[in-house]
mmCIF file of N, CA and C in Angstrom:
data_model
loop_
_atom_site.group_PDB
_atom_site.id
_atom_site.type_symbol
_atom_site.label_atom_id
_atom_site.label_comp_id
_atom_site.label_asym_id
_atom_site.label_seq_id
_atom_site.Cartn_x
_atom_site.Cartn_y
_atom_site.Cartn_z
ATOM 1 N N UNK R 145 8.223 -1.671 1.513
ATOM 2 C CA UNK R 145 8.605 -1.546 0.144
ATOM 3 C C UNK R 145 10.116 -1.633 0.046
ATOM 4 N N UNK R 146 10.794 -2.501 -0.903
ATOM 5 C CA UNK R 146 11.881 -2.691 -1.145
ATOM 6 C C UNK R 146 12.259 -3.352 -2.266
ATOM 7 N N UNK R 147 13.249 -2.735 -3.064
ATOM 8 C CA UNK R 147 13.586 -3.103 -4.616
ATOM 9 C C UNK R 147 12.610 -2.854 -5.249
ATOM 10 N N UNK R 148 11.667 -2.263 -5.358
ATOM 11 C CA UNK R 148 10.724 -1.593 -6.164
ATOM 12 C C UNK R 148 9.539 -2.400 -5.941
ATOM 13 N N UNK R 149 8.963 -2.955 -5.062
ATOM 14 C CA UNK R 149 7.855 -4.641 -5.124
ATOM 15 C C UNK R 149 7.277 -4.048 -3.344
ATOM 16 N N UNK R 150 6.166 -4.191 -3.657
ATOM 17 C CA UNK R 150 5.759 -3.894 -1.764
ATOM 18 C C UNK R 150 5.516 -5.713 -1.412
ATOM 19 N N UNK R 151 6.615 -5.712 -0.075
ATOM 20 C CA UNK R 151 6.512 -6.827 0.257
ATOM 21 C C UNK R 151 6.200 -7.020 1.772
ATOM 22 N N UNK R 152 5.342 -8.115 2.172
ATOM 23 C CA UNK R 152 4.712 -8.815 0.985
ATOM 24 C C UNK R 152 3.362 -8.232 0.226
ATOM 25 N N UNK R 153 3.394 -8.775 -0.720
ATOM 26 C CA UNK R 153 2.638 -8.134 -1.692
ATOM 27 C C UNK R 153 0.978 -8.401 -1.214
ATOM 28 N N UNK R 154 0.380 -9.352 -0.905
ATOM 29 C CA UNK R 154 -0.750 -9.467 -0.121
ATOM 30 C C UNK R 154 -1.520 -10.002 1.248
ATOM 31 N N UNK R 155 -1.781 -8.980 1.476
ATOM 32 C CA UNK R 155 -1.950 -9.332 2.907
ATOM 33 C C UNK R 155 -3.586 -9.155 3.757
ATOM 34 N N UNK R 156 -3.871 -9.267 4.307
ATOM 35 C CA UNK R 156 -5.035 -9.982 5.187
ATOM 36 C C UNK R 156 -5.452 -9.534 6.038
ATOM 37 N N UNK R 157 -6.954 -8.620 6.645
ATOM 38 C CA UNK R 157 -6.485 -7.739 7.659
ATOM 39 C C UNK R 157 -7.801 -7.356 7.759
ATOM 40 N N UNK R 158 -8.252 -6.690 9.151
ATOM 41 C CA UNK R 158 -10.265 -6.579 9.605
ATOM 42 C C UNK R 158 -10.538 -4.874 9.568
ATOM 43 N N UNK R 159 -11.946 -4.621 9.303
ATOM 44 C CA UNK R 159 -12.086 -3.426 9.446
ATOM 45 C C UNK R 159 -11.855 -2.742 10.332
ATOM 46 N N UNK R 160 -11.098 -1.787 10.917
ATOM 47 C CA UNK R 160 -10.680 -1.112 12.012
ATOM 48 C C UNK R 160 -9.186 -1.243 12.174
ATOM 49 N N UNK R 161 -8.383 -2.289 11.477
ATOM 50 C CA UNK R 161 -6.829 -2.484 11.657
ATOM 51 C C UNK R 161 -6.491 -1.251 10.914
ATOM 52 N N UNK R 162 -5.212 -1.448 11.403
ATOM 53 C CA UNK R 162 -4.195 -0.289 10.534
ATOM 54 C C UNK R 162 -3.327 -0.779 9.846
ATOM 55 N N UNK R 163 -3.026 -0.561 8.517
ATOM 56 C CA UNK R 163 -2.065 -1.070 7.620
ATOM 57 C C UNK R 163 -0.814 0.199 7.504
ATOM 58 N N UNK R 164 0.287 -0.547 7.423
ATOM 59 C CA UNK R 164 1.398 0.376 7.271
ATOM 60 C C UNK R 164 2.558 -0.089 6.303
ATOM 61 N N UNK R 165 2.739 0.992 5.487
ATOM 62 C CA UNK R 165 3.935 0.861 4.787
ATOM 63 C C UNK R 165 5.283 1.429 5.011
ATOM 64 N N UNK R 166 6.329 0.766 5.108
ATOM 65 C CA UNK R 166 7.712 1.074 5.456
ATOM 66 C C UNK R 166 8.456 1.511 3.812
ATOM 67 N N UNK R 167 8.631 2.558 3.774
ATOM 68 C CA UNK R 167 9.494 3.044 2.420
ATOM 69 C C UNK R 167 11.478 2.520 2.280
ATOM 70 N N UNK R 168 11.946 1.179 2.264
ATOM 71 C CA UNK R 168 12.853 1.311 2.660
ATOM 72 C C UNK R 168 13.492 1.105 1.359
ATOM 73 N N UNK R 169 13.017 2.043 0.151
ATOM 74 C CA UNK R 169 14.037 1.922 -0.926
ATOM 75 C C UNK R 169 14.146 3.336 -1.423
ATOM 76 N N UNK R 170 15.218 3.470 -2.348
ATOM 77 C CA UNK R 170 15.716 4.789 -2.546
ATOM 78 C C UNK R 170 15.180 5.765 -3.203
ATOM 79 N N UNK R 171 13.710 5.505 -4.033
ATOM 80 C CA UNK R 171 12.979 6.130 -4.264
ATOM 81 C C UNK R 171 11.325 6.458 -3.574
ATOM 82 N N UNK R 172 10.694 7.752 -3.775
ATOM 83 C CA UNK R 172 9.396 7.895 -3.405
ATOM 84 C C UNK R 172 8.439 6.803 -3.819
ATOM 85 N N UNK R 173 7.436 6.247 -3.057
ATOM 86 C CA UNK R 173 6.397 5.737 -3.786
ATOM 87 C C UNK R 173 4.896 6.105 -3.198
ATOM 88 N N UNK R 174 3.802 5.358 -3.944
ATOM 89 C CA UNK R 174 2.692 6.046 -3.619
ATOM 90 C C UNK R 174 1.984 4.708 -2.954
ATOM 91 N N UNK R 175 1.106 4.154 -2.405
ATOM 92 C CA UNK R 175 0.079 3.249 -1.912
ATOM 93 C C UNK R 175 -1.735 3.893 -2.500
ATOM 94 N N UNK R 176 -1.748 3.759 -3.736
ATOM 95 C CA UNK R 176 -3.302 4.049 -4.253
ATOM 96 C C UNK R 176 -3.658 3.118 -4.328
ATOM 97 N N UNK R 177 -5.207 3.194 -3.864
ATOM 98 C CA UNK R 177 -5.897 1.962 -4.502
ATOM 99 C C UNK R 177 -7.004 2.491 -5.743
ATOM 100 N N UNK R 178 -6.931 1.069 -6.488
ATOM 101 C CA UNK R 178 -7.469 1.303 -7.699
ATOM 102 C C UNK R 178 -8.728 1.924 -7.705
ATOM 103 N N UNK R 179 -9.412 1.838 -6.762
ATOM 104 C CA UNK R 179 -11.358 2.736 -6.670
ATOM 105 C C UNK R 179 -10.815 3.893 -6.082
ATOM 106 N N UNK R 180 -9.956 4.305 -5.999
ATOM 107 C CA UNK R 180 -9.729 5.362 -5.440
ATOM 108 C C UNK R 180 -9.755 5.539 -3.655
ATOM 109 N N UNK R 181 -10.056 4.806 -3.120
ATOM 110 C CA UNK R 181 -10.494 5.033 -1.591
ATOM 111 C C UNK R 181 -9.482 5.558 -1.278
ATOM 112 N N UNK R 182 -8.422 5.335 -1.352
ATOM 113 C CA UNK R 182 -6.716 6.297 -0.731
ATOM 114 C C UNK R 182 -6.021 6.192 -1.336
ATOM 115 N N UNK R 183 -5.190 7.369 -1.402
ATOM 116 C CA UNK R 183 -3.763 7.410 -1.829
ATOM 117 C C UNK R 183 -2.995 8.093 -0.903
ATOM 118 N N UNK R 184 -1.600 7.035 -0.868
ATOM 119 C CA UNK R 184 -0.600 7.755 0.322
ATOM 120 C C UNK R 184 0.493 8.123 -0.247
ATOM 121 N N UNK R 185 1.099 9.188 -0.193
ATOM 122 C CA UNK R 185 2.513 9.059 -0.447
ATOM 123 C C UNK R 185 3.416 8.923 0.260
ATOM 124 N N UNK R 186 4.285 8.289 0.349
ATOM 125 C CA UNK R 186 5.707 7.258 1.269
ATOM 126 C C UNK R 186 6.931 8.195 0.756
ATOM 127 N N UNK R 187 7.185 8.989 1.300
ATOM 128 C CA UNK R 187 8.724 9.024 0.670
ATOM 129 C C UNK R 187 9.679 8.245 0.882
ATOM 130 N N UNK R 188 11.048 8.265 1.040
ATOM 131 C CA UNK R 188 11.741 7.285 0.817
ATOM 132 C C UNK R 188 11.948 7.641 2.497
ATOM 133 N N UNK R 189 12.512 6.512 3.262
ATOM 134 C CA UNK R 189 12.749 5.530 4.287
ATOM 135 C C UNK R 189 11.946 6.731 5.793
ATOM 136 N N UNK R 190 10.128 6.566 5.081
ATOM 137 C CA UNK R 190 9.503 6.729 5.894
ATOM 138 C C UNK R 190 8.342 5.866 6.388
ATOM 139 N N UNK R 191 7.719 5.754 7.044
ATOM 140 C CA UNK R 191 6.579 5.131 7.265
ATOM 141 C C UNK R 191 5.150 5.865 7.287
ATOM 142 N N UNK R 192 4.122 5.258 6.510
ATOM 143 C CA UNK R 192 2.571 5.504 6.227
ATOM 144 C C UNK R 192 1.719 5.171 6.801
ATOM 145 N N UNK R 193 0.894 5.266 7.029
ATOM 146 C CA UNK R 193 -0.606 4.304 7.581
ATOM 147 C C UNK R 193 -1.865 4.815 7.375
ATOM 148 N N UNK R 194 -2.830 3.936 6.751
ATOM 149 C CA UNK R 194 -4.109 4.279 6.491
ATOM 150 C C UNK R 194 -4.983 3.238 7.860
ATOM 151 N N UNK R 195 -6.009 3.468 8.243
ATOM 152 C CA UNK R 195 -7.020 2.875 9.128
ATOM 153 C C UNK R 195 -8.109 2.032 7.277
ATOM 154 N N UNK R 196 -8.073 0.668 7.841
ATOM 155 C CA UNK R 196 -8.723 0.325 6.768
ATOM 156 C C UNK R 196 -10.267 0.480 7.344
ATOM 157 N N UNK R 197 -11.582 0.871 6.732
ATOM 158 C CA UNK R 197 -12.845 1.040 6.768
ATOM 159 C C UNK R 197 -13.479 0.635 6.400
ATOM 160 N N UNK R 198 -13.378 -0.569 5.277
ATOM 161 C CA UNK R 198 -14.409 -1.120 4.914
ATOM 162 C C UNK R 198 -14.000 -2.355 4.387
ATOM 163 N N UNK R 199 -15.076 -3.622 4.240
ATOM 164 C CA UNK R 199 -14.585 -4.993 3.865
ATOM 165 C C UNK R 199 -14.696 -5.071 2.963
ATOM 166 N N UNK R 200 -13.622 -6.657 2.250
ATOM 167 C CA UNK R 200 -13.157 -6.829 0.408
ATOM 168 C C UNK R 200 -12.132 -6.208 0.441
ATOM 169 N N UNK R 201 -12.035 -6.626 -0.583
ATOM 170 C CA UNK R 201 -10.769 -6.953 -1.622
ATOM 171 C C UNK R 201 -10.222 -5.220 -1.974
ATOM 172 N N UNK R 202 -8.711 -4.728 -2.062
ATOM 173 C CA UNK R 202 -8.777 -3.601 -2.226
ATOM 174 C C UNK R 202 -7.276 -3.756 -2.836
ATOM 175 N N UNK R 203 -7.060 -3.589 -4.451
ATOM 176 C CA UNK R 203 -5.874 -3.830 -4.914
ATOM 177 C C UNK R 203 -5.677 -2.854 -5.012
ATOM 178 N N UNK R 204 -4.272 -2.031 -5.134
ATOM 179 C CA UNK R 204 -3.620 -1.005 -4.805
ATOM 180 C C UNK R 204 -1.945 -0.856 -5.812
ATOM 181 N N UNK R 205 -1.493 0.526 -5.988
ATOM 182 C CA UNK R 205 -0.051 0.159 -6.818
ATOM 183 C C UNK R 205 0.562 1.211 -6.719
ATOM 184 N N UNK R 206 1.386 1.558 -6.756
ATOM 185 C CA UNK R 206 2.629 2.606 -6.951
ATOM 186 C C UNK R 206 2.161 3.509 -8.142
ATOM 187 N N UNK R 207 1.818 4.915 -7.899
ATOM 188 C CA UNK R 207 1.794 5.700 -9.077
ATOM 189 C C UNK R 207 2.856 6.043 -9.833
ATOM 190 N N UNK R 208 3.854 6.133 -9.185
ATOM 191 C CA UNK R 208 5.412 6.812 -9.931
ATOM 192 C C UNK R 208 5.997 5.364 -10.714
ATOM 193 N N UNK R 209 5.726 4.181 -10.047
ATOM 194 C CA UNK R 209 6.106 2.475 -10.375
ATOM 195 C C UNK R 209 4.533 1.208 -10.433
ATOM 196 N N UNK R 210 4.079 1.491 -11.776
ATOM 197 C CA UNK R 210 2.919 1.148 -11.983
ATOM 198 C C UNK R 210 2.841 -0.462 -11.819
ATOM 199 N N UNK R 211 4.053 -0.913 -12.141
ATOM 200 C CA UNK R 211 4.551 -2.330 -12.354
ATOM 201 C C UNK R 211 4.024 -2.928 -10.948
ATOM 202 N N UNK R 212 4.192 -1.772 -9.510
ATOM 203 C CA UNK R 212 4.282 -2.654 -8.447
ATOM 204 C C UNK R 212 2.978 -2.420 -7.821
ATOM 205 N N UNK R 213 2.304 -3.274 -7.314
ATOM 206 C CA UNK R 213 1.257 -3.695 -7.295
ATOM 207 C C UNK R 213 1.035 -4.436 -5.923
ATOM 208 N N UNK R 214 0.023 -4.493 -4.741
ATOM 209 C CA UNK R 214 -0.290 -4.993 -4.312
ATOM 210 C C UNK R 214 -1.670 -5.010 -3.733
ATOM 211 N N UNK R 215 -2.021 -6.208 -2.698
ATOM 212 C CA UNK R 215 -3.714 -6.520 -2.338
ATOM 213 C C UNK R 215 -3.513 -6.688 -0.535
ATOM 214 N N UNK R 216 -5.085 -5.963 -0.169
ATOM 215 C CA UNK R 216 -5.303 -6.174 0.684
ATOM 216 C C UNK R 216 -6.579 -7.001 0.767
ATOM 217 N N UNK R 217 -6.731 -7.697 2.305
ATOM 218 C CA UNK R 217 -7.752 -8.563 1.987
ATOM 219 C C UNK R 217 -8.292 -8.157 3.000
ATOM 220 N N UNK R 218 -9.813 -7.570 3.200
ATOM 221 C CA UNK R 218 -10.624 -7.127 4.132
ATOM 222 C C UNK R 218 -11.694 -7.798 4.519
ATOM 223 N N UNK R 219 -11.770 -8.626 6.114
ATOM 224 C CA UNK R 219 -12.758 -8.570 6.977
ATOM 225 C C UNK R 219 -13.296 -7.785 8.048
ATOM 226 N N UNK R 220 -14.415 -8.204 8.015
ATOM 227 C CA UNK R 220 -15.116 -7.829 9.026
ATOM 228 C C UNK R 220 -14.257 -8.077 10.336
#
């Protein structure tokens, strides 16, 4: 995450990987996804990680910065 935008914004990835977010801007942000399956909170210039569990599509956004928005793309 940087300048307020998680970059890159979508990305591609199998059940059992680990996805991670790097907080490298000056405010907190969150990693929710929209069904709810997780929410992380990132503070600022830390790193997150969820184990992804299940396949499809899983769009996700910043609670504190609703604007920013991103997708994961889940296989098997």
């Amino acid at each position: 995450m940087e300048k307020l935008a998680f970059v890159p914004a979508e990305v591609s990835a199998r059940v059992g990987d680990t996805i991670e977010w790097v907080n490298a801007d000056f405010v907190a942000h969150t990693a929710t996804a929209r069904d709810g399956a997780w929410d992380v909170l990132i503070p600022v210039k830390t790193t997150k990680s969820i184990v992804l569990k299940a396949e499809g599509v899983e769009d996700y956004y910043c609670k504190f910065h609703p604007n920013m928005t991103g997708q994961v793309m889940v296989a098997k």
